[in-house]
Coordinates of C-alpha atoms in Angstrom, one line a residue:
Chain F
M1 CA -8.5 -1.9 -76.6
N2 CA -9.5 -5.4 -77.6
K3 CA -6.5 -6.8 -75.8
L4 CA -7.7 -5.2 -72.6
L5 CA -11.2 -6.4 -73.1
M6 CA -10.0 -9.9 -73.7
H7 CA -8.0 -10.0 -70.5
P8 CA -9.1 -12.8 -68.2
A9 CA -9.8 -10.3 -65.4
A10 CA -11.9 -8.1 -67.6
K11 CA -15.2 -9.9 -67.0
P12 CA -14.8 -10.2 -63.2
V13 CA -13.9 -6.5 -63.1
V14 CA -16.9 -5.5 -65.1
F15 CA -19.2 -7.7 -63.0
L16 CA -17.9 -6.0 -59.8
L17 CA -18.4 -2.6 -61.3
C18 CA -22.0 -3.5 -62.2
L19 CA -22.5 -4.5 -58.6
L20 CA -21.2 -1.2 -57.2
P21 CA -24.6 0.6 -57.2
F22 CA -26.2 -2.3 -55.4
A23 CA -23.4 -2.4 -52.9
W24 CA -23.6 1.3 -52.4
L25 CA -27.3 1.2 -51.8
T26 CA -27.1 -1.7 -49.4
Y27 CA -24.4 0.0 -47.5
G28 CA -26.5 3.2 -47.4
A29 CA -29.5 1.2 -46.2
F30 CA -27.7 -0.2 -43.3
T31 CA -25.9 3.0 -42.3
D32 CA -28.8 5.4 -42.5
G33 CA -27.2 7.0 -45.5
L34 CA -30.2 7.2 -47.8
G35 CA -31.7 10.4 -46.5
A36 CA -35.0 11.1 -44.8
N37 CA -37.0 8.6 -46.9
P38 CA -34.8 5.6 -47.5
A39 CA -37.6 3.5 -49.1
E40 CA -38.3 6.1 -51.7
F41 CA -34.6 6.6 -52.3
L42 CA -34.1 2.8 -52.9
I43 CA -37.1 2.5 -55.2
R44 CA -36.0 5.5 -57.3
A45 CA -32.3 4.6 -57.4
T46 CA -32.9 1.0 -58.5
G47 CA -35.3 2.3 -61.1
D48 CA -32.6 4.7 -62.3
W49 CA -30.1 1.9 -62.5
T50 CA -32.4 -0.3 -64.5
L51 CA -32.8 2.5 -67.1
R52 CA -29.1 3.1 -67.0
F53 CA -28.2 -0.5 -67.7
I54 CA -30.7 -0.7 -70.5
C55 CA -29.0 2.3 -72.1
I56 CA -25.6 0.7 -71.5
V57 CA -26.5 -2.6 -73.0
L58 CA -28.1 -1.0 -76.0
A59 CA -24.9 1.1 -76.5
V60 CA -22.7 -2.0 -76.7
T61 CA -23.2 -2.8 -80.3
P62 CA -23.0 0.8 -81.7
L63 CA -19.8 1.2 -79.7
R64 CA -18.4 -2.0 -80.8
V65 CA -19.0 -1.1 -84.5
M66 CA -17.8 2.4 -84.2
T67 CA -14.7 1.8 -82.2
K68 CA -14.0 -1.6 -83.7
A69 CA -13.5 -3.0 -80.3
N70 CA -15.2 -6.3 -81.1
A71 CA -14.4 -7.8 -77.7
L72 CA -17.1 -5.5 -76.2
A73 CA -19.6 -8.1 -77.3
R74 CA -18.4 -10.4 -74.6
F75 CA -20.0 -8.1 -72.0
R76 CA -23.4 -7.6 -73.6
R77 CA -25.1 -10.6 -71.9
M78 CA -23.8 -9.7 -68.5
L79 CA -24.9 -6.1 -68.8
G80 CA -28.3 -7.1 -70.0
L81 CA -28.7 -9.5 -67.0
F82 CA -27.7 -6.6 -64.7
A83 CA -30.5 -4.6 -66.2
Y84 CA -32.8 -7.4 -65.2
F85 CA -31.1 -7.7 -61.8
Y86 CA -31.8 -4.0 -61.0
V87 CA -35.4 -4.2 -62.2
V88 CA -36.0 -7.2 -59.9
V89 CA -34.5 -5.3 -57.0
H90 CA -36.6 -2.3 -58.0
L91 CA -39.7 -4.4 -57.9
L92 CA -38.7 -6.1 -54.7
C93 CA -38.1 -2.7 -53.0
Y94 CA -41.5 -1.5 -54.1
S95 CA -43.2 -4.7 -52.9
W96 CA -41.4 -4.7 -49.6
F97 CA -40.7 -1.1 -48.5
D98 CA -43.7 0.5 -50.2
M99 CA -46.3 -2.3 -50.0
G100 CA -45.1 -4.4 -47.1
F101 CA -45.5 -7.5 -49.2
E102 CA -49.2 -7.2 -49.1
W103 CA -49.8 -9.1 -52.3
A104 CA -53.5 -8.2 -52.6
D105 CA -52.6 -4.5 -52.3
I106 CA -49.8 -5.0 -54.8
A107 CA -52.2 -6.6 -57.3
K108 CA -54.7 -3.8 -56.8
D109 CA -52.1 -1.2 -57.1
I110 CA -50.8 -2.7 -60.4
A111 CA -54.3 -2.9 -61.8
K112 CA -55.3 0.6 -60.7
R113 CA -52.3 2.8 -61.4
P114 CA -51.4 2.9 -65.1
F115 CA -47.8 3.9 -64.5
I116 CA -47.3 0.9 -62.2
L117 CA -49.0 -1.3 -64.7
V118 CA -46.7 -0.1 -67.5
G119 CA -43.6 -0.6 -65.3
F120 CA -44.8 -4.1 -64.3
S121 CA -45.4 -5.0 -67.9
A122 CA -41.9 -3.9 -68.8
F123 CA -40.6 -6.2 -66.1
V124 CA -42.8 -9.2 -67.3
L125 CA -41.6 -8.7 -70.9
L126 CA -38.0 -8.5 -69.9
T127 CA -38.2 -11.8 -68.1
P128 CA -38.2 -14.1 -71.2
L129 CA -35.2 -12.1 -72.5
A130 CA -33.3 -12.7 -69.2
A131 CA -34.5 -16.3 -69.2
T132 CA -33.1 -17.1 -72.7
S133 CA -29.7 -15.5 -72.1
F134 CA -27.7 -18.8 -71.9
N135 CA -26.1 -20.4 -74.9
R136 CA -28.4 -23.5 -75.0
A137 CA -31.4 -21.2 -75.2
I138 CA -29.9 -19.5 -78.3
K139 CA -29.4 -22.9 -79.9
A140 CA -32.9 -24.1 -78.9
L141 CA -34.6 -21.1 -80.3
G142 CA -32.4 -20.7 -83.3
A143 CA -30.3 -17.6 -83.6
K144 CA -32.9 -15.7 -85.7
R145 CA -35.8 -16.3 -83.4
W146 CA -33.6 -15.5 -80.4
Q147 CA -32.6 -12.2 -82.0
M148 CA -36.2 -11.3 -82.8
L149 CA -37.1 -12.0 -79.2
H150 CA -34.2 -9.9 -77.9
K151 CA -35.2 -7.0 -80.2
A152 CA -38.2 -6.6 -77.9
V153 CA -35.7 -4.8 -75.6
Y154 CA -36.6 -1.6 -77.5
L155 CA -40.3 -2.0 -76.7
I156 CA -39.3 -2.7 -73.1
A157 CA -37.1 0.4 -72.9
G158 CA -40.0 2.4 -74.3
L159 CA -42.3 1.0 -71.6
G160 CA -39.7 1.8 -68.9
L161 CA -39.5 5.3 -70.2
L162 CA -43.3 5.7 -70.2
H163 CA -43.3 4.4 -66.6
F164 CA -40.8 7.0 -65.6
F165 CA -42.6 9.7 -67.6
W166 CA -45.9 9.0 -65.9
M167 CA -44.2 8.9 -62.6
R168 CA -42.9 12.4 -63.1
A169 CA -46.0 13.7 -65.0
G170 CA -47.8 15.0 -61.9
K171 CA -44.9 17.2 -61.1
N172 CA -44.2 18.4 -64.6
N173 CA -40.6 17.4 -64.1
F174 CA -39.3 15.7 -67.2
A175 CA -35.7 16.7 -67.5
E176 CA -34.3 13.3 -66.6
V177 CA -36.9 11.4 -68.6
F178 CA -35.8 13.3 -71.7
V179 CA -32.2 12.5 -71.1
Y180 CA -32.9 8.7 -71.0
A181 CA -35.4 9.0 -73.9
T182 CA -32.8 10.8 -76.0
I183 CA -30.2 8.2 -75.3
V184 CA -32.6 5.3 -76.3
A185 CA -33.8 7.2 -79.3
V186 CA -30.2 7.9 -80.5
L187 CA -29.2 4.2 -80.1
L188 CA -32.4 3.0 -81.8
G189 CA -31.8 5.6 -84.6
W190 CA -28.2 4.3 -85.1
R191 CA -29.5 0.8 -85.5
V192 CA -32.1 1.7 -88.1
W193 CA -29.5 3.8 -89.9
N194 CA -26.9 1.0 -89.7
S195 CA -29.2 -1.7 -91.0
A196 CA -30.4 0.5 -93.9
N197 CA -26.8 1.1 -94.8
K198 CA -26.0 -2.6 -94.7
R199 CA -28.7 -3.4 -97.1
K200 CA -27.4 -1.0 -99.7
P201 CA -24.9 -2.7 -102.0
K202 CA -21.5 -1.0 -101.3
P203 CA -19.2 -0.3 -104.2
S204 CA -16.1 -0.8 -102.1
A205 CA -17.1 -4.2 -100.8
G206 CA -13.6 -5.5 -101.2
A207 CA -12.1 -2.9 -99.0
R208 CA -14.6 -3.6 -96.3
D209 CA -13.8 -7.2 -96.3
G210 CA -10.2 -6.3 -95.8
T211 CA -10.9 -4.3 -92.7
E212 CA -13.1 -7.0 -91.3
K213 CA -10.4 -9.5 -91.8
S214 CA -7.9 -7.4 -90.0
L215 CA -10.4 -6.8 -87.2
R216 CA -10.9 -10.6 -86.7
S217 CA -7.2 -11.1 -86.5
S218 CA -6.7 -8.3 -84.0
S219 CA -9.5 -9.5 -81.8
A220 CA -8.1 -13.0 -81.8
G221 CA -4.7 -11.7 -80.6
Chain U
M1 CA -26.4 -30.5 -17.5
S2 CA -29.8 -28.8 -17.5
F3 CA -30.9 -25.3 -16.7
P4 CA -32.9 -25.1 -13.5
S5 CA -36.0 -23.1 -14.2
R6 CA -37.3 -23.5 -17.8
P7 CA -41.0 -23.5 -17.4
Q8 CA -42.4 -24.6 -20.7
G9 CA -40.0 -26.5 -22.8
R10 CA -37.3 -25.4 -25.2
N11 CA -39.1 -22.6 -27.0
S12 CA -39.7 -20.5 -24.0
G13 CA -36.3 -18.8 -24.0
F14 CA -38.0 -15.7 -25.4
I15 CA -41.0 -14.8 -23.3
H16 CA -42.9 -12.2 -25.2
P17 CA -45.2 -9.8 -23.4
L18 CA -48.8 -10.4 -24.2
S19 CA -50.0 -7.8 -26.6
S20 CA -52.6 -6.9 -23.9
E21 CA -49.7 -5.9 -21.6
I22 CA -48.3 -3.3 -24.0
T23 CA -49.6 0.1 -23.0
P24 CA -52.0 1.3 -25.7
R25 CA -50.7 4.5 -27.2
A26 CA -53.7 6.5 -26.2
V27 CA -53.4 5.5 -22.6
Y28 CA -49.7 6.3 -22.6
E29 CA -50.3 9.6 -24.3
S30 CA -53.0 10.6 -21.8
R31 CA -50.6 9.8 -19.0
R32 CA -48.2 12.2 -20.4
D33 CA -50.9 14.8 -20.8
L34 CA -52.0 14.2 -17.2
L35 CA -48.5 14.5 -15.9
K36 CA -48.1 17.8 -17.7
L37 CA -51.5 19.0 -16.5
V38 CA -50.6 18.1 -12.9
A39 CA -47.2 19.6 -13.2
G40 CA -48.4 22.7 -14.9
G41 CA -51.4 23.4 -12.7
A42 CA -50.9 22.0 -9.2
A43 CA -47.2 21.6 -8.6
G44 CA -45.9 24.9 -10.1
A45 CA -43.4 26.1 -12.5
A46 CA -40.5 23.9 -11.3
L47 CA -42.3 20.7 -12.0
A48 CA -43.8 22.0 -15.2
S49 CA -40.4 22.6 -16.7
F50 CA -39.4 19.1 -15.5
A51 CA -42.4 17.4 -17.1
G52 CA -42.0 19.5 -20.2
R53 CA -38.3 18.9 -20.5
E54 CA -38.8 16.1 -23.0
A55 CA -41.0 18.1 -25.4
F56 CA -38.7 21.1 -25.0
A57 CA -35.6 19.1 -25.7
Q58 CA -37.3 17.5 -28.7
A59 CA -38.5 20.8 -30.0
T60 CA -35.1 22.5 -30.1
G61 CA -33.1 22.8 -33.2
P62 CA -29.4 22.7 -33.6
H63 CA -29.1 26.4 -32.6
K64 CA -27.7 27.4 -36.0
L65 CA -30.4 30.0 -36.5
A66 CA -31.9 32.7 -34.3
L67 CA -34.0 31.4 -31.5
L68 CA -37.7 31.9 -31.7
P69 CA -39.3 30.3 -28.7
G70 CA -43.1 29.9 -28.5
A71 CA -45.4 29.3 -25.6
K72 CA -47.3 26.1 -25.6
S73 CA -50.4 26.6 -27.6
A74 CA -53.8 26.1 -26.1
V75 CA -55.6 25.7 -29.4
P76 CA -57.4 22.3 -29.5
G77 CA -55.4 19.9 -31.7
A78 CA -52.3 22.0 -31.6
Q79 CA -50.3 19.6 -29.5
T80 CA -49.9 16.2 -31.0
M81 CA -47.7 14.0 -28.8
E82 CA -46.3 11.9 -31.6
K83 CA -42.6 11.5 -31.9
L84 CA -41.2 14.6 -33.6
T85 CA -39.4 14.2 -36.9
D86 CA -35.7 14.9 -36.6
Y87 CA -34.7 18.5 -37.4
K88 CA -32.2 17.1 -39.9
D89 CA -34.9 15.2 -41.9
A90 CA -37.5 18.1 -41.6
T91 CA -34.9 20.5 -43.1
S92 CA -33.3 18.3 -45.7
Y93 CA -36.3 16.6 -47.3
N94 CA -38.5 19.4 -48.7
N95 CA -40.6 20.3 -51.6
F96 CA -39.9 24.0 -52.5
Y97 CA -39.8 24.0 -56.3
E98 CA -38.4 27.5 -56.5
F99 CA -35.2 25.9 -55.4
G100 CA -35.4 22.6 -57.4
T101 CA -37.8 19.7 -57.8
D102 CA -35.7 17.1 -56.0
K103 CA -36.4 17.0 -52.3
G104 CA -32.7 17.4 -51.6
D105 CA -32.5 20.6 -53.7
P106 CA -34.0 23.2 -51.4
V107 CA -31.5 22.6 -48.6
K108 CA -28.7 22.9 -51.2
N109 CA -30.0 25.9 -53.0
A110 CA -32.0 28.0 -50.6
G111 CA -29.0 29.6 -49.0
T112 CA -29.3 32.5 -51.5
L113 CA -32.8 33.5 -50.3
K114 CA -32.6 36.9 -48.6
T115 CA -35.1 37.1 -45.8
R116 CA -34.3 40.6 -44.6
P117 CA -35.7 43.1 -45.4
W118 CA -39.0 41.4 -46.0
T119 CA -42.5 42.7 -46.3
V120 CA -45.9 41.1 -46.7
E121 CA -48.4 43.1 -48.7
V122 CA -52.0 42.8 -47.6
E123 CA -54.4 43.9 -50.4
G124 CA -57.8 43.3 -51.9
L125 CA -61.1 43.4 -50.0
V126 CA -59.8 44.7 -46.6
K127 CA -60.3 47.8 -44.7
K128 CA -56.7 48.0 -43.7
P129 CA -54.5 47.1 -46.7
G130 CA -50.8 47.8 -46.5
K131 CA -47.3 46.6 -46.3
Y132 CA -46.3 44.8 -43.1
G133 CA -42.6 44.4 -42.3
I134 CA -41.5 41.0 -41.0
E135 CA -40.5 42.6 -37.7
D136 CA -44.0 43.9 -37.2
L137 CA -45.5 40.6 -38.2
L138 CA -43.4 38.8 -35.7
K139 CA -44.7 41.0 -32.9
L140 CA -48.3 41.1 -34.0
S141 CA -49.3 38.3 -31.7
A142 CA -47.7 36.0 -29.1
Q143 CA -45.6 33.3 -30.7
E144 CA -47.0 29.8 -29.9
E145 CA -45.5 26.4 -30.4
R146 CA -47.8 24.0 -32.3
I147 CA -46.9 20.4 -32.9
Y148 CA -48.7 19.4 -36.1
R149 CA -48.7 16.4 -38.3
L150 CA -47.7 17.3 -41.8
R151 CA -49.0 15.1 -44.6
C152 CA -47.6 15.5 -48.1
V153 CA -49.7 14.6 -51.1
E154 CA -46.9 12.3 -52.2
G155 CA -47.6 9.9 -49.3
W156 CA -45.1 10.8 -46.6
S157 CA -45.6 12.6 -43.4
M158 CA -43.7 14.3 -40.6
V159 CA -44.4 15.7 -37.1
I160 CA -43.1 19.2 -36.8
P161 CA -43.1 21.7 -33.9
W162 CA -43.9 25.0 -35.6
V163 CA -43.7 28.5 -34.0
G164 CA -46.2 31.2 -35.0
Y165 CA -49.7 32.3 -34.3
S166 CA -53.2 31.8 -35.8
L167 CA -53.5 33.5 -39.2
A168 CA -56.8 34.7 -37.8
E169 CA -54.9 37.1 -35.6
L170 CA -53.6 38.9 -38.7
I171 CA -56.9 38.7 -40.6
K172 CA -58.7 40.3 -37.7
R173 CA -56.2 43.2 -37.7
V174 CA -56.6 44.0 -41.4
E175 CA -60.4 43.8 -41.2
P176 CA -61.7 42.0 -44.3
Q177 CA -64.8 43.4 -46.0
G178 CA -68.0 41.5 -46.0
N179 CA -67.6 40.3 -49.6
A180 CA -64.2 38.8 -49.0
K181 CA -64.8 35.1 -49.4
Y182 CA -61.3 33.8 -50.0
V183 CA -57.7 34.5 -49.1
E184 CA -55.0 34.2 -51.7
F185 CA -51.4 33.7 -50.8
I186 CA -48.7 34.7 -53.2
T187 CA -45.1 33.7 -52.5
L188 CA -41.8 35.1 -53.6
A189 CA -40.7 34.4 -57.2
D190 CA -37.3 36.0 -57.4
P191 CA -35.3 34.5 -60.4
K192 CA -32.1 36.0 -58.9
T193 CA -32.2 34.0 -55.7
M194 CA -34.5 31.2 -56.7
P195 CA -32.8 29.1 -59.5
F196 CA -35.9 27.2 -60.5
V197 CA -38.2 30.3 -61.0
G198 CA -38.2 30.4 -64.8
S199 CA -38.5 26.6 -65.2
R200 CA -41.7 25.6 -66.7
V201 CA -42.7 23.2 -63.9
L202 CA -45.1 25.7 -62.4
D203 CA -46.7 29.0 -63.2
W204 CA -44.7 31.4 -61.0
P205 CA -45.3 33.0 -58.6
Y206 CA -46.5 30.1 -56.5
T207 CA -50.0 30.9 -55.4
E208 CA -52.3 29.2 -52.9
G209 CA -55.7 29.9 -51.3
L210 CA -58.1 29.2 -48.6
R211 CA -61.8 29.8 -48.1
M212 CA -62.3 32.5 -45.5
D213 CA -63.6 30.2 -42.8
E214 CA -60.6 27.9 -43.4
A215 CA -58.2 30.8 -43.1
M216 CA -59.9 32.0 -39.9
H217 CA -59.7 28.5 -38.2
P218 CA -57.5 28.7 -35.2
L219 CA -55.4 25.7 -36.4
T220 CA -54.4 27.7 -39.5
L221 CA -51.0 28.9 -38.5
L222 CA -48.9 31.8 -39.8
A223 CA -45.5 30.3 -39.0
F224 CA -42.2 32.1 -38.4
G225 CA -40.3 29.3 -36.9
M226 CA -39.8 25.6 -36.2
Y227 CA -38.0 23.6 -33.5
G228 CA -37.7 26.7 -31.4
E229 CA -35.8 28.7 -34.1
V230 CA -36.7 30.9 -37.0
L231 CA -37.6 29.0 -40.2
P232 CA -34.7 27.7 -42.2
N233 CA -34.9 29.1 -45.8
Q234 CA -35.8 25.7 -47.3
N235 CA -38.8 25.5 -45.0
G236 CA -40.3 28.8 -46.2
A237 CA -38.5 31.5 -44.3
P238 CA -39.2 34.1 -43.1
V239 CA -43.0 33.5 -43.0
R240 CA -45.2 30.6 -44.3
L241 CA -48.5 29.1 -43.8
V242 CA -49.3 25.8 -42.1
V243 CA -52.7 24.2 -42.7
P244 CA -52.4 20.9 -40.9
W245 CA -55.5 19.1 -42.2
K246 CA -54.5 19.8 -45.9
Y247 CA -51.8 18.3 -48.0
G248 CA -48.5 20.1 -47.5
F249 CA -48.6 22.0 -50.8
K250 CA -51.5 24.1 -49.6
S251 CA -49.2 25.8 -47.1
A252 CA -47.5 28.5 -49.1
K253 CA -43.9 29.3 -48.2
S254 CA -42.0 32.6 -48.2
I255 CA -45.2 34.6 -48.5
V256 CA -45.0 38.1 -49.9
K257 CA -48.7 38.9 -50.6
I258 CA -52.0 38.1 -48.9
R259 CA -55.0 39.1 -51.0
F260 CA -58.6 39.0 -49.9
V261 CA -60.9 38.2 -52.8
E262 CA -64.4 37.3 -53.7
K263 CA -63.9 34.5 -56.1
E264 CA -62.1 31.2 -55.5
P265 CA -58.5 32.0 -56.5
S266 CA -56.6 29.8 -58.9
T267 CA -53.7 28.0 -57.2
A268 CA -50.4 26.9 -58.6
W269 CA -50.8 23.1 -58.5
N270 CA -54.4 23.3 -59.6
K271 CA -53.3 25.2 -62.6
A272 CA -50.5 22.7 -63.3
A273 CA -52.7 19.6 -63.0
A274 CA -56.3 20.2 -62.1
Q275 CA -57.3 16.6 -62.1
E276 CA -54.7 15.8 -59.5
Y277 CA -54.7 18.8 -57.2
G278 CA -58.0 20.3 -56.2
F279 CA -58.6 23.6 -54.5
Y280 CA -59.4 22.0 -51.2
S281 CA -56.8 19.3 -51.1
N282 CA -57.9 18.1 -47.6
V283 CA -56.1 15.0 -46.4
N284 CA -58.6 12.3 -47.2
P285 CA -57.7 8.6 -47.2
N286 CA -60.9 7.8 -49.1
V287 CA -60.1 10.0 -52.1
D288 CA -57.1 8.6 -54.0
H289 CA -54.7 10.7 -56.0
P290 CA -55.3 9.7 -59.6
R291 CA -51.9 7.9 -59.6
W292 CA -51.7 6.6 -56.1
S293 CA -53.6 5.7 -53.0
Q294 CA -53.8 8.1 -50.2
A295 CA -54.9 5.4 -47.7
T296 CA -51.5 5.2 -46.0
E297 CA -48.4 7.3 -45.5
R298 CA -44.8 6.8 -44.6
R299 CA -43.8 8.6 -41.4
I300 CA -40.4 10.1 -42.0
G301 CA -37.9 9.0 -39.3
D302 CA -40.3 7.1 -37.1
G303 CA -37.6 4.8 -35.9
G304 CA -38.6 1.9 -38.0
G305 CA -36.5 3.1 -40.8
L306 CA -36.7 1.2 -44.1
F307 CA -38.7 -1.6 -42.6
A308 CA -41.4 0.5 -40.9
K309 CA -44.9 -0.2 -42.0
R310 CA -46.8 2.6 -43.5
N311 CA -49.3 4.4 -41.2
K312 CA -53.0 4.6 -42.0
T313 CA -53.8 8.1 -43.1
L314 CA -56.5 9.8 -41.0
M315 CA -59.4 11.8 -42.3
F316 CA -58.4 15.5 -42.3
N317 CA -54.9 14.3 -41.2
G318 CA -56.5 13.5 -37.8
Y319 CA -57.9 17.0 -37.3
E320 CA -61.5 15.9 -38.1
A321 CA -62.8 16.9 -34.6
Q322 CA -61.5 20.4 -35.1
V323 CA -62.2 21.1 -38.8
G324 CA -64.8 18.5 -39.9
Q325 CA -67.7 21.0 -39.6
L326 CA -66.1 23.3 -42.1
Y327 CA -67.0 20.8 -44.8
A328 CA -70.4 19.6 -43.6
G329 CA -72.6 18.8 -46.5
M330 CA -69.8 19.0 -49.1
D331 CA -69.1 16.2 -51.5
L332 CA -65.4 15.7 -50.7
K333 CA -64.9 13.4 -53.7
K334 CA -66.0 16.3 -55.9
N335 CA -64.3 19.0 -53.9
Y336 CA -61.0 17.3 -53.5

């Protein structure tokens, strides 16, 4: 598994996979393939993909630890940036196709409609995370502070879910909201459980060191 | 080498028409009306069919369902000349929660709906209650084609050629009693054929209601068809209501019961979210939905596609001249 993930082609392949939804939506937009209300379709689909990428990026660390495929970590930054990419496209679609780039109307809409305000806040809060995703920013901030900042992703995920929940509230249709909420809750729960476990002194510390060493060697190979 | 006749320098390759030279929509529409009037009245049937060919061609479905032609309606406001929504869009983008909450669900799931035999029960404060078979209802009055704007509370709109007759025709036949102030519409809730009946999204069966004067208004249509054919299942077959000056959800689909009552009936969406969906639900650009503005709407399939600007929403969906007096003296912000 690690070998595959370390392959020089792995990153470009994942990058292209992440672009697939965007390519598919763009193709649909130009070929009349997005149904009767293409604007609504684009706005909803890009919102969905933002939530999906947030779930995917949050799943990287648990997956890495559970499967011991440490090389998964190489993809975390790219996946996080794709979450940001899709939220930017989401916002752009809303501003363009729903609001016709009428900035005054957009400002009023954000102020007036709580669910838009919450969604917009999530975007604003995600921006510093995206902006500090290059190596020098990590150095400049210091690893600890950088990590603190990036833990805000859970708050942002919560805001994104609230945005989605309120969007669906009028129609009492929460099935999808609950699916995403469950995934985020499980991933957050795993982290809480994991860090609590780490703090406990383990009797078999030596054995654990051994596995970690063997892991390191396997990921290097 | 130079081009011989370039009047005003290098930017004049594109000579745009002045905006004053573009025929205003109203003028162009009145021309079409005039042409039809002339053709229909003076020049006889041959010309009439020629002038009407466009509307007729537009208003014809793909001939998958039984034909249900309607004569052109003479009811004022029943013949908007806007471009019709494509049959495909009007039948694949629907809210019909009994078949799913996604707008693509009804077309996928409504195939199971059985529309024959079908009866509509008329009950409550009427002199002639009873069960009316769909065949009898179809023949109760002459079928008319009405081209109405449809405005959904979600902010999109369509233009649909319906076939049916004024609900008033039926109401007159069943002779409501003097104390009947409202009409309640109850729609089918069959868990066997409707996969979402049983979900907790709404309190089934779907119910809607109108005040008696609204129900008696000639624009209120009891519809059996669209685009010259019987209603597709996802659009509310075999019989539905169309109230063109109200948001779409006021127009109950697949009706099985019409009840005449004294008190304002509770309605499905009002029960689900009273602060968002009032009893009247008249299209009103000045009263926003709590979570979005109602000032504009997206016309489905208006040709502009993704880049089309949203249209301004009109008071009472543009039927103010016909229905405005029904609400004289009412505070429409309170009675939304």
